[in-house]
Amino acid sequence: MSETLENLYSEKRQFPPPADLAANANVKADAYEEAASDRLAFWAKQAERLSWAKPWDEVLDWSNPPFAKWFVGGELNIAYNCVDRHVEAGHGDKVAIHWEGEPGDTRTVTYAELLKLVSQAANTLTDLGVTAGDRVMIYLPMIPEAAVAMLACARIGATHSVVFGGFSVEALATRIDDADAKVVITADGGYRRGKPSALKPTVDEAVGRTDKIQHVLVVRRTGQEVAWTEKDKWWHETVEQASPVHEAQAFESEHPLFILYTSGTTGKPKGILHTTGGYLTQTSYTHHAVFDLKPETDVYWCTADIGWVTGHSYIVYGPLSNGATQVMYEGTPDTPDRGRFWQIVDKYKVSILYTAPTLIRTMMKWGEDIPAKYDLSSLRVLGSVGEPINPEAWIWYREHVGRERTPIVDTWWQTETGSIMISPLPGVTAAKPGSAMTALPGIGVDVIDDQGQSVPNGGGGFLVLTEPWPSMLRTIWGDDQRFIDTYWSRFEGFYFAGDGAKKDEDGALWLLGRVDDVMLVSGHNISTTEVESALVSHPAVAEAAVVGATDPTTGQAIVAFTIPRGNVDSSGDAGEELIKELRNHVAKTLGPIAKPRQIMLVAELPKTRSGKIMRRLLRDVAENRSLGDVTTLQDSTVMDLISSGLKTAK
Ligand code: 6R9
């Protein structure tokens, strides 16, 4: 990307917070001023929301950038903060997790039960020889044991590394190897799309490829038959028989908490390392501020998988540190039918829902008559994470899920940032559909050009973080140099996030996708996000993915893959007509420079397990190449579907 991004899209709608929410909000407008006047004092105050065994001497040690130390000298136990202290405060009977299995079985886990399970698991891990600093892999479906396993590791100071259930043998084996893990916690399987899906065979094969793993703890979830080795132990024969008494010992603020691997487009996966005090301070504060959680009355539901950073920060550490009651769901949104999510919201009276744009666009494709059948009146705050949310998807979410009442918080952050960095505050911000708006209090963000100069309002460029933040990654596991090269070398003194962004005329931030995806068409830098949003703003379109394909005349040309909404006829001539109309629609909305050379109507798009569109694979299709690495693809049949069912027009 040279110079700046073109600023093609302009959105004028704006939604101020409901008056009652604004009046009772956990965090009000003064938080921005407070943080601006003394940033470190602001974060120290947020750290005091936690329970520390030993107070810190220094809030931030930034004497050796980019290696930060937060709350230096302080000691705390994360599991104590997420579990014990709520029980000690008399909330033992409060529900921590309303768990809903895909087949419809349920479990209710109170804070007292969570304490028992976490203590038992901590005792079992200790019996297996796991000590502070050791690494433990977690490869589980979305069952309460996933949270229990993470908290048990945290309790004894072991560093967990969660791998998405369903990632391949290869993916699991490389992560075991890189993390040098001692133990794997897994299950026989989990339920997905109406049937049991095995996990244990993948673990068996991955464990067989390394000599690192000493023990495998296996939760029985599906009851399917499993092969058994001498390393294996059933969870119900160990953890559930162990002593429920375990004294949590405090660890230093910078003690390693977890490693989470991000795939990256090239090279081996990066093990993002997070530590204790700063991470919990910021996940806890942001969960309190961005979702306005009232632990006594709210029912919170984050639909993410535990294998994604969103599951770490906003299912486990943020909500539990705040004593939330939350829903956890094992399965897919269309099992047994496409109303499953709304049935769950209705059943548990969910008041805060946090999901991803990919889910919202899928719901748009299925049609608004589905959510319309359910009572969604309990909802009061809606969240979005993972990708830019197109303005029309935002409006759809507000209208058909929020019923025109609820604020939407579009939260920008990364595995590397650990917590939310840019987001509206639901009681403060008049949000614009499609914009993540502004940096949270205490966070420094800017958009700069390729010379490192801050762009004025109306300009676009690279998103950077200008100040160290409490939940920042501390390094890439085992590779400090790669940490420096990847994030801190492109612009002196700034963290380079790898995303394109623009500031609108009011200074609100619009995220424009990964800079690697920005297209260069006849000398213009055009973001994939803006063209996708223009396509989604057409009533016939549910979802779109745009890539730049090599073109002899324009350098790159825009190629769009588009999913029509459920009720749209896109066969034969109607399809050809639609394609013509969509090309003109984009040209009219954004200008002729953004008119796609080609639009293909497809039924699905390739996505990662966390729902991000894999544009790299679509570029391979658009340029008639064989496909690159597909190991992180959620559903490997999608690419065959796209290649065989292409409907193209020039
Ligand atoms: C939390 C998470 C990080 C990348 C990030 C950006 C994209 C996430 C977004 C968003 C626009 C948002 N991203 N949230 N883009 N608006 N609200 O997703 O972490 O899986 O590491 O991905 O996701 O491109 O750089 P991770």
XYZ file of C-alpha atoms and ligand atoms in Angstrom:
676
model
C 0.000 0.000 0.000
C 1.525 3.306 -1.000
C 0.444 6.638 0.458
C -3.097 6.216 1.754
C -6.276 4.287 1.204
C -8.954 5.868 -0.924
C -11.933 6.985 1.082
C -14.839 5.673 -0.918
C -17.646 4.925 1.436
C -19.549 7.425 3.506
C -22.135 6.536 6.090
C -24.260 9.223 7.693
C -26.574 7.268 9.995
C -25.845 7.498 13.705
C -27.513 5.928 16.758
C -27.164 7.529 20.190
C -27.489 5.283 23.261
C -30.912 4.702 24.838
C -31.440 7.228 27.656
C -31.903 4.699 30.474
C -28.813 2.752 29.472
C -26.799 5.975 29.299
C -28.017 7.063 32.734
C -27.085 3.754 34.385
C -24.006 2.847 32.371
C -21.025 1.282 34.151
C -18.695 3.622 32.293
C -19.562 7.157 31.285
C -17.923 9.833 29.161
C -15.663 11.073 31.963
C -13.598 7.857 31.678
C -11.975 9.233 28.506
C -10.873 12.419 30.267
C -9.720 10.553 33.334
C -7.570 8.208 31.239
C -6.225 11.065 29.142
C -5.114 13.041 32.162
C -3.145 10.145 33.710
C -3.140 6.946 31.696
C -1.152 4.836 34.147
C -3.216 5.972 37.130
C -6.312 5.023 35.113
C -5.013 1.489 34.512
C -3.892 1.160 38.138
C -7.462 1.971 39.157
C -8.810 -0.739 36.820
C -6.292 -3.234 38.238
C -7.786 -2.555 41.651
C -11.026 -4.145 40.435
C -9.090 -7.425 40.918
C -7.914 -9.087 44.077
C -4.116 -8.997 44.465
C -2.187 -11.117 46.970
C 0.635 -8.609 46.808
C 0.334 -5.044 45.484
C 2.544 -3.874 42.596
C 5.421 -1.439 42.945
C 5.297 -0.043 39.442
C 2.340 0.161 37.018
C 4.358 -0.090 33.804
C 7.988 -0.853 33.124
C 8.656 0.228 29.526
C 12.389 0.587 29.945
C 13.127 -2.107 27.386
C 10.596 -1.643 24.562
C 8.837 -3.485 23.013
C 9.026 -5.791 26.055
C 6.493 -4.436 28.532
C 5.984 -5.348 32.175
C 2.738 -4.334 33.837
C 2.027 -4.145 37.574
C 5.605 -5.065 38.362
C 6.089 -6.734 41.737
C 2.368 -7.514 42.089
C 1.112 -11.066 42.657
C -2.278 -12.632 42.069
C -3.993 -15.867 41.138
C -6.226 -15.689 38.083
C -8.484 -18.610 39.050
C -8.965 -17.102 42.508
C -10.097 -13.890 40.822
C -12.434 -15.687 38.409
C -13.944 -18.148 40.868
C -13.022 -18.258 44.570
C -13.582 -14.612 45.351
C -17.172 -14.737 44.063
C -17.871 -17.753 46.276
C -16.223 -16.022 49.247
C -18.446 -13.002 48.604
C -21.525 -15.197 49.027
C -22.313 -15.839 45.351
C -21.582 -19.582 45.376
C -25.119 -20.442 44.280
C -25.073 -18.019 41.416
C -25.015 -19.609 37.955
C -21.678 -19.147 36.229
C -22.495 -21.189 33.123
C -25.797 -22.200 31.574
C -24.432 -24.802 29.236
C -26.436 -25.973 26.257
C -25.249 -29.037 24.351
C -26.014 -29.286 20.664
C -28.359 -32.278 21.065
C -30.335 -30.290 23.644
C -28.827 -31.657 26.871
C -28.040 -28.984 29.438
C -25.890 -28.365 32.509
C -25.974 -25.591 35.048
C -22.676 -24.791 36.715
C -22.749 -22.477 39.732
C -19.707 -20.599 40.978
C -19.453 -23.062 43.904
C -19.468 -26.005 41.466
C -16.972 -24.266 39.247
C -14.687 -23.847 42.260
C -14.984 -27.550 43.021
C -14.235 -28.606 39.445
C -11.343 -26.204 38.987
C -9.819 -27.298 42.308
C -10.186 -30.972 41.399
C -8.630 -30.417 37.987
C -5.795 -28.432 39.581
C -5.136 -31.326 41.975
C -5.185 -33.842 39.117
C -2.792 -31.826 36.971
C -0.476 -31.518 39.957
C -0.681 -35.316 40.478
C 0.283 -35.769 36.834
C 3.441 -33.815 37.494
C 2.418 -30.489 36.005
C 4.060 -27.581 37.801
C 4.117 -23.817 37.376
C 5.605 -22.836 34.028
C 4.821 -26.156 32.279
C 2.701 -26.063 29.121
C -0.620 -27.901 28.752
C -2.485 -28.265 25.442
C -6.264 -28.084 25.462
C -8.157 -29.620 22.542
C -11.798 -29.737 23.583
C -15.281 -29.095 22.274
C -17.395 -26.281 23.742
C -18.169 -27.956 27.050
C -17.738 -26.549 30.582
C -14.581 -28.652 30.989
C -12.876 -26.348 28.480
C -13.232 -23.401 30.869
C -12.423 -25.636 33.841
C -9.226 -26.865 32.180
C -8.052 -23.349 31.378
C -8.763 -22.115 34.900
C -7.093 -25.174 36.463
C -3.922 -24.453 34.498
C -4.056 -20.801 35.530
C -4.601 -21.857 39.132
C -1.355 -23.831 39.291
C 0.607 -21.464 37.064
C 0.773 -23.824 34.087
C 0.588 -22.114 30.692
C -2.297 -23.358 28.551
C -2.441 -23.466 24.821
C -5.884 -24.092 23.386
C -6.170 -25.488 19.872
C -9.519 -25.395 18.039
C -11.224 -28.784 18.297
C -11.270 -29.870 14.677
C -7.856 -28.554 13.656
C -5.810 -31.213 11.932
C -3.220 -33.639 13.310
C -0.555 -31.548 11.653
C -1.781 -28.313 13.281
C -1.999 -29.914 16.718
C 1.360 -31.673 16.452
C 3.270 -28.532 15.426
C 1.710 -26.595 18.295
C 2.552 -29.334 20.833
C 6.081 -29.279 19.549
C 6.498 -25.527 19.498
C 5.013 -25.103 22.980
C 6.932 -28.122 24.283
C 3.805 -29.290 26.110
C 3.648 -32.084 28.678
C -0.053 -32.871 28.854
C -3.021 -32.741 26.460
C -6.583 -32.327 27.707
C -9.123 -33.561 25.189
C -12.446 -35.406 24.832
C -13.684 -38.437 22.954
C -15.542 -35.982 20.738
C -18.133 -33.232 20.600
C -21.383 -32.636 18.762
C -21.342 -30.687 15.517
C -24.097 -30.479 12.908
C -26.241 -33.062 14.613
C -23.665 -35.790 15.048
C -20.730 -36.729 17.246
C -17.470 -35.581 15.809
C -14.380 -37.389 17.081
C -11.418 -35.566 18.625
C -9.411 -38.318 20.275
C -8.060 -39.969 17.080
C -6.467 -36.639 16.075
C -4.840 -36.358 19.492
C -3.601 -39.963 19.336
C -1.911 -39.322 16.027
C -0.486 -35.947 17.015
C 0.844 -37.303 20.317
C 2.401 -40.217 18.418
C 4.399 -37.781 16.307
C 6.251 -36.190 19.227
C 7.858 -37.543 22.361
C 6.830 -34.522 24.405
C 3.457 -35.548 25.790
C 3.440 -37.605 28.998
C -0.271 -37.721 29.767
C -3.573 -37.282 27.951
C -6.656 -36.441 30.002
C -9.851 -37.445 28.213
C -13.313 -36.056 28.965
C -16.169 -38.377 28.034
C -18.647 -36.284 26.088
C -20.127 -38.294 23.224
C -19.518 -41.822 24.488
C -18.080 -42.867 21.138
C -15.508 -45.610 21.106
C -11.904 -44.511 21.552
C -8.549 -46.202 21.214
C -6.669 -46.232 24.513
C -2.963 -45.866 25.224
C -0.996 -45.979 28.454
C -0.741 -42.183 28.421
C -4.536 -41.806 28.563
C -6.606 -41.115 31.654
C -10.321 -40.519 31.840
C -11.319 -37.172 33.302
C -14.173 -38.762 35.267
C -11.813 -41.312 36.817
C -9.232 -38.720 37.836
C -10.508 -35.141 38.090
C -13.959 -36.046 39.335
C -12.432 -38.297 42.020
C -9.821 -35.778 43.149
C -9.946 -33.669 46.290
C -12.125 -30.579 45.841
C -9.831 -28.603 48.101
C -7.012 -26.696 46.503
C -5.307 -23.613 47.837
C -4.529 -21.163 45.045
C -1.044 -19.781 45.198
C -0.341 -16.290 43.863
C 1.921 -15.762 40.843
C 3.861 -12.766 39.657
C 2.004 -10.329 37.469
C 4.187 -11.239 34.466
C 3.810 -15.011 34.942
C 2.896 -16.615 31.551
C -0.836 -17.406 31.357
C -1.364 -18.753 27.866
C 0.011 -19.199 24.390
C -2.458 -18.954 21.533
C -1.337 -19.659 18.000
C -2.379 -17.422 15.125
C -1.978 -19.011 11.755
C -0.553 -16.116 9.788
C -0.530 -16.374 6.026
C 3.010 -17.621 5.678
C 5.570 -19.271 7.848
C 5.012 -21.292 10.974
C 2.202 -20.302 13.360
C 3.018 -17.565 15.849
C 2.609 -18.493 19.512
C 1.184 -15.308 21.010
C 2.164 -15.127 24.681
C -0.056 -13.471 27.284
C 0.743 -12.995 30.942
C -1.242 -12.587 34.132
C -1.905 -9.224 35.806
C -2.167 -6.878 32.840
C -4.165 -9.384 30.797
C -6.775 -9.919 33.496
C -6.967 -6.194 34.278
C -7.838 -5.266 30.721
C -10.105 -8.211 29.851
C -12.021 -7.625 33.051
C -12.299 -3.855 32.611
C -13.256 -3.989 28.919
C -15.896 -6.631 29.557
C -17.369 -4.401 32.279
C -17.153 -1.234 30.156
C -17.992 -2.371 26.623
C -20.857 -4.718 27.502
C -22.051 -2.715 30.512
C -22.330 -5.999 32.402
C -24.493 -5.898 35.533
C -23.578 -9.214 37.186
C -26.759 -9.356 39.278
C -29.207 -9.141 36.387
C -27.538 -9.740 33.037
C -27.308 -13.011 31.161
C -24.354 -12.770 28.829
C -23.655 -14.919 25.792
C -20.565 -14.889 23.621
C -21.000 -17.313 20.720
C -17.264 -17.687 20.026
C -15.358 -20.939 20.276
C -12.984 -21.314 23.188
C -10.184 -21.989 20.679
C -10.318 -18.374 19.505
C -8.967 -15.475 21.543
C -12.528 -14.195 21.866
C -13.377 -17.351 23.787
C -10.378 -16.844 26.078
C -11.016 -13.196 26.899
C -14.791 -12.963 26.645
C -16.039 -16.394 27.699
C -13.477 -17.301 30.324
C -11.371 -14.507 31.812
C -13.404 -11.306 31.320
C -16.900 -12.549 32.254
C -15.806 -14.878 35.056
C -13.578 -12.251 36.665
C -16.668 -10.026 36.702
C -18.886 -12.722 38.229
C -21.161 -12.924 35.180
C -23.870 -15.467 34.484
C -23.342 -16.669 30.958
C -24.577 -19.082 28.328
C -22.177 -21.479 26.645
C -23.340 -23.357 23.554
C -21.637 -26.405 22.097
C -22.864 -26.566 18.540
C -23.695 -24.961 15.224
C -26.359 -22.256 14.667
C -28.469 -24.387 12.323
C -28.853 -27.512 14.456
C -31.546 -28.733 14.765
C -32.818 -25.717 12.798
C -31.916 -22.157 11.832
C -33.682 -20.701 14.842
C -31.313 -22.286 17.372
C -29.530 -19.081 18.440
C -32.777 -17.180 18.942
C -34.317 -20.102 20.780
C -31.338 -19.992 23.187
C -31.651 -16.201 23.651
C -35.357 -16.653 24.355
C -34.882 -19.632 26.695
C -32.184 -18.101 28.914
C -33.369 -14.477 28.524
C -29.964 -13.453 27.215
C -29.445 -9.713 27.678
C -25.979 -9.246 26.141
C -25.074 -11.063 22.927
C -21.565 -11.025 21.443
C -21.151 -12.624 18.020
C -19.363 -12.242 14.675
C -20.300 -10.517 11.396
C -20.116 -13.844 9.583
C -22.951 -15.123 11.785
C -25.019 -11.985 11.251
C -24.623 -12.201 7.475
C -25.563 -15.879 7.566
C -28.703 -14.964 9.492
C -29.421 -12.276 6.867
C -29.141 -14.931 4.173
C -31.569 -17.192 6.037
C -34.075 -14.360 6.365
C -35.536 -12.142 9.069
C -38.645 -14.259 9.499
C -36.533 -16.678 11.574
C -35.537 -14.328 14.452
C -39.023 -12.780 14.191
C -40.507 -15.991 15.610
C -38.748 -15.609 18.978
C -39.036 -13.349 21.987
C -35.813 -11.365 21.927
C -36.996 -8.611 24.254
C -34.401 -9.529 26.906
C -31.546 -8.263 24.708
C -30.109 -4.876 25.656
C -26.546 -4.775 24.237
C -25.294 -6.437 21.042
C -21.638 -6.930 20.170
C -19.689 -7.774 17.030
C -16.110 -8.992 16.582
C -13.775 -10.650 14.114
C -14.151 -8.711 10.893
C -15.412 -5.340 9.771
C -19.188 -5.398 10.049
C -20.794 -4.037 6.898
C -23.192 -1.150 7.587
C -26.152 -3.130 6.212
C -25.348 -6.117 8.408
C -25.096 -3.730 11.365
C -28.526 -2.256 10.544
C -29.995 -5.737 10.089
C -28.590 -6.806 13.487
C -30.064 -3.737 15.161
C -33.427 -4.067 13.441
C -34.115 -7.801 13.484
C -32.222 -8.843 16.598
C -32.065 -5.660 18.658
C -35.583 -4.642 17.534
C -34.385 -1.061 17.079
C -33.645 -0.658 20.795
C -30.195 -1.985 21.510
C -26.852 -0.304 21.041
C -24.330 -2.251 18.974
C -20.695 -2.347 19.994
C -18.382 -3.144 17.092
C -15.219 -4.227 18.886
C -11.825 -4.176 17.178
C -8.975 -6.145 18.674
C -6.628 -9.067 17.940
C -5.160 -12.192 19.516
C -2.111 -10.013 20.038
C -3.953 -7.220 21.836
C -5.623 -9.685 24.237
C -8.601 -7.409 24.848
C -10.867 -4.973 23.055
C -9.023 -1.799 21.973
C -11.430 0.145 19.754
C -15.168 0.136 20.388
C -18.132 2.325 21.160
C -19.218 2.444 24.820
C -22.897 1.465 24.860
C -23.942 4.221 27.268
C -21.821 6.960 25.743
C -21.181 6.649 22.029
C -23.540 7.606 19.220
C -22.431 4.727 17.006
C -22.244 4.779 13.225
C -23.130 1.502 11.474
C -19.884 -0.125 10.370
C -17.494 1.968 12.447
C -15.675 0.746 15.569
C -15.642 4.471 16.464
C -12.860 5.329 18.932
C -10.125 3.882 21.117
C -11.295 2.848 24.571
C -10.195 4.955 27.543
C -6.515 4.343 28.270
C -5.726 3.082 24.752
C -3.608 4.943 22.184
C -4.545 4.438 18.527
C -3.748 6.285 15.314
C -3.969 5.923 11.550
C -0.736 6.820 9.769
C 0.537 7.037 6.211
C 3.531 5.120 4.935
C 5.859 7.853 6.200
C 4.544 7.289 9.721
C 2.623 10.597 9.758
C -0.788 10.766 11.360
C -3.425 11.163 8.626
C -5.983 13.979 8.995
C -9.702 13.299 9.360
C -10.983 12.020 6.044
C -7.727 10.141 5.374
C -6.815 6.469 5.382
C -3.726 4.389 6.038
C -2.287 1.943 8.574
C -3.779 1.321 11.989
C -1.166 1.556 14.761
C -1.210 1.455 18.544
C 0.768 4.294 20.008
C 1.114 3.265 23.670
C 1.748 -0.049 25.440
C -1.466 -1.510 26.912
C -1.945 -3.914 29.842
C -3.095 -6.994 27.885
C -0.574 -6.671 25.067
C 1.215 -9.776 23.892
C 4.587 -10.014 25.594
C 6.377 -11.824 22.785
C 6.047 -14.624 20.256
C 6.762 -17.805 22.199
C 10.424 -18.677 21.775
C 11.056 -15.993 19.147
C 11.634 -12.461 20.467
C 13.166 -11.395 17.167
C 10.071 -12.364 15.203
C 7.999 -10.394 17.748
C 10.093 -7.294 17.057
C 10.128 -7.820 13.283
C 6.423 -8.527 12.903
C 4.919 -5.798 15.036
C 7.505 -3.160 15.952
C 9.797 -2.670 12.991
C 7.601 -1.180 10.309
C 7.033 2.119 12.136
C 9.402 3.422 14.791
C 7.775 3.425 18.223
C 4.393 2.094 17.090
C 2.733 -1.320 17.198
C 1.781 -2.205 13.613
C -1.555 -4.034 13.626
C -1.574 -5.061 9.962
C -5.014 -3.553 9.346
C -5.970 -0.692 7.072
C -8.209 2.004 8.521
C -9.593 5.434 7.836
C -10.716 8.355 9.928
C -13.972 9.930 8.841
C -14.667 13.656 8.995
C -15.520 13.340 12.714
C -12.415 11.306 13.477
C -14.358 8.026 13.922
C -12.353 4.938 12.931
C -13.366 2.576 10.125
C -11.485 -0.710 9.866
C -10.809 -1.713 6.279
C -9.404 -5.231 6.520
C -5.853 -6.574 6.437
C -3.396 -4.418 4.520
C -2.305 -7.541 2.617
C -5.800 -7.604 1.124
C -5.868 -3.971 -0.060
C -6.265 -3.804 -3.842
C -4.297 -1.535 -6.140
C -6.515 -0.731 -9.118
C -5.118 1.686 -11.723
C -3.026 3.345 -9.034
C -5.826 3.578 -6.454
C -5.675 1.784 -3.108
C -9.111 0.303 -2.568
C -10.113 -1.679 0.490
C -11.876 -5.001 0.107
C -14.160 -4.063 2.999
C -15.628 -1.025 1.282
C -16.475 -2.892 -1.913
C -17.920 -5.761 0.126
C -20.053 -3.323 2.118
C -21.332 -1.736 -1.091
C -22.359 -5.188 -2.342
C -24.031 -6.101 0.956
C -25.966 -2.818 0.849
C -27.876 -4.237 -2.168
C -31.070 -5.957 -0.970
C -30.331 -9.133 -2.953
C -26.964 -9.739 -1.261
C -26.298 -11.472 2.050
C -22.540 -11.759 1.948
C -19.633 -10.811 -0.287
C -15.899 -11.339 -0.440
C -13.736 -9.230 -2.706
C -10.185 -9.824 -3.912
C -7.754 -8.131 -6.250
C -6.720 -10.364 -9.151
C -3.825 -9.589 -11.459
C -5.012 -7.699 -14.494
C -2.985 -6.748 -17.590
C -4.486 -3.258 -17.872
C -5.272 -2.097 -14.352
C -2.570 -3.950 -12.383
C -5.198 -5.509 -10.188
C -8.885 -5.881 -10.927
C -11.721 -6.353 -8.470
C -13.256 -9.805 -8.378
C -16.247 -10.366 -6.093
C -17.711 -13.582 -4.723
C -21.280 -12.946 -3.675
C -23.880 -14.942 -1.760
C -27.462 -13.962 -2.643
C -30.079 -13.737 0.106
C -32.300 -16.781 0.567
C -35.341 -15.426 -1.266
C -33.463 -14.244 -4.377
C -33.686 -16.083 -7.694
C -30.145 -16.228 -9.041
C -30.403 -19.049 -11.552
C -29.910 -18.685 -15.312
C -30.790 -15.312 -16.822
C -31.924 -13.917 -13.484
C -28.402 -14.552 -12.221
C -26.846 -12.757 -15.187
C -29.170 -9.806 -14.652
C -28.331 -9.695 -10.964
C -24.607 -9.661 -11.683
C -25.024 -6.737 -14.066
C -27.108 -4.883 -11.546
C -24.601 -5.481 -8.751
C -21.670 -4.216 -10.793
C -23.582 -1.026 -11.521
C -24.676 -0.748 -7.913
C -21.063 -0.764 -6.713
C -20.057 1.784 -9.344
C -22.920 4.020 -8.269
C -22.229 3.668 -4.541
C -18.436 4.006 -4.538
C -17.541 5.394 -7.938
C -16.559 3.796 -11.263
C -13.046 2.925 -10.034
C -14.555 0.342 -7.668
C -16.741 -1.423 -10.256
C -15.882 -5.125 -10.066
C -14.456 -6.655 -13.235
C -16.189 -9.864 -12.368
C -18.836 -11.062 -9.932
C -19.391 -14.698 -9.118
C -22.538 -15.903 -7.375
C -21.675 -18.588 -4.850
C -23.429 -20.510 -2.088
C -20.631 -20.359 0.479
C -17.371 -18.573 1.201
C -14.206 -20.112 2.612
C -13.842 -19.197 6.281
C -11.584 -19.930 9.194
C -12.945 -21.571 12.325
C -13.392 -18.097 13.811
C -15.436 -17.010 10.794
C -12.965 -14.879 8.900
C -13.155 -14.991 5.134
C -10.000 -16.522 3.637
C -9.527 -14.128 0.731
C -6.176 -15.705 -0.074
C -7.973 -18.849 -1.338
C -10.409 -16.771 -3.382
C -7.461 -14.976 -4.949
C -6.134 -18.381 -5.962
C -9.468 -19.107 -7.670
C -9.639 -15.667 -9.290
C -6.157 -16.084 -10.700
C -6.684 -19.728 -11.722
C -4.017 -21.036 -9.379
C -4.087 -24.209 -7.376
C -5.120 -23.581 -3.789
C -2.609 -22.703 -1.078
C -2.678 -23.954 2.511
C -6.238 -24.934 3.474
C -5.526 -26.407 6.928
C -7.327 -23.655 8.850
C -10.436 -23.789 6.652
C -13.571 -24.502 8.647
C -15.216 -26.634 5.983
C -12.942 -28.126 3.369
C -15.749 -28.874 0.900
C -16.455 -25.167 0.373
C -13.678 -24.624 -2.135
C -14.869 -27.519 -4.313
C -18.324 -26.013 -4.200
C -17.016 -22.643 -5.323
C -14.801 -23.988 -8.074
C -17.506 -26.249 -9.489
C -20.488 -23.924 -9.194
C -18.999 -20.740 -10.564
C -21.235 -18.443 -12.433
C -19.159 -15.774 -14.050
C -19.734 -12.726 -16.167
C -17.331 -10.330 -17.749
C -10.526 -10.717 18.134
C -9.990 -11.273 16.852
C -7.655 -10.104 14.441
C -8.040 -9.414 13.134
C -7.802 -7.932 13.152
C -8.792 -7.468 12.101
C -9.983 -8.378 12.315
C -11.302 -8.205 14.464
C -12.617 -6.537 14.009
C -11.771 -6.736 12.905
C -12.748 -4.975 11.795
C -13.585 -5.472 13.927
N -10.967 -7.786 13.216
N -12.298 -7.458 14.948
N -11.832 -5.959 11.806
N -13.599 -4.726 12.798
N -14.459 -5.229 14.912
O -10.693 -11.329 15.857
O -8.688 -11.688 16.872
O -8.555 -13.703 15.348
O -6.476 -12.435 16.093
O -8.058 -11.466 14.440
O -9.437 -9.551 12.906
O -8.283 -7.683 10.820
O -6.465 -7.619 12.835
P -7.899 -12.410 15.689
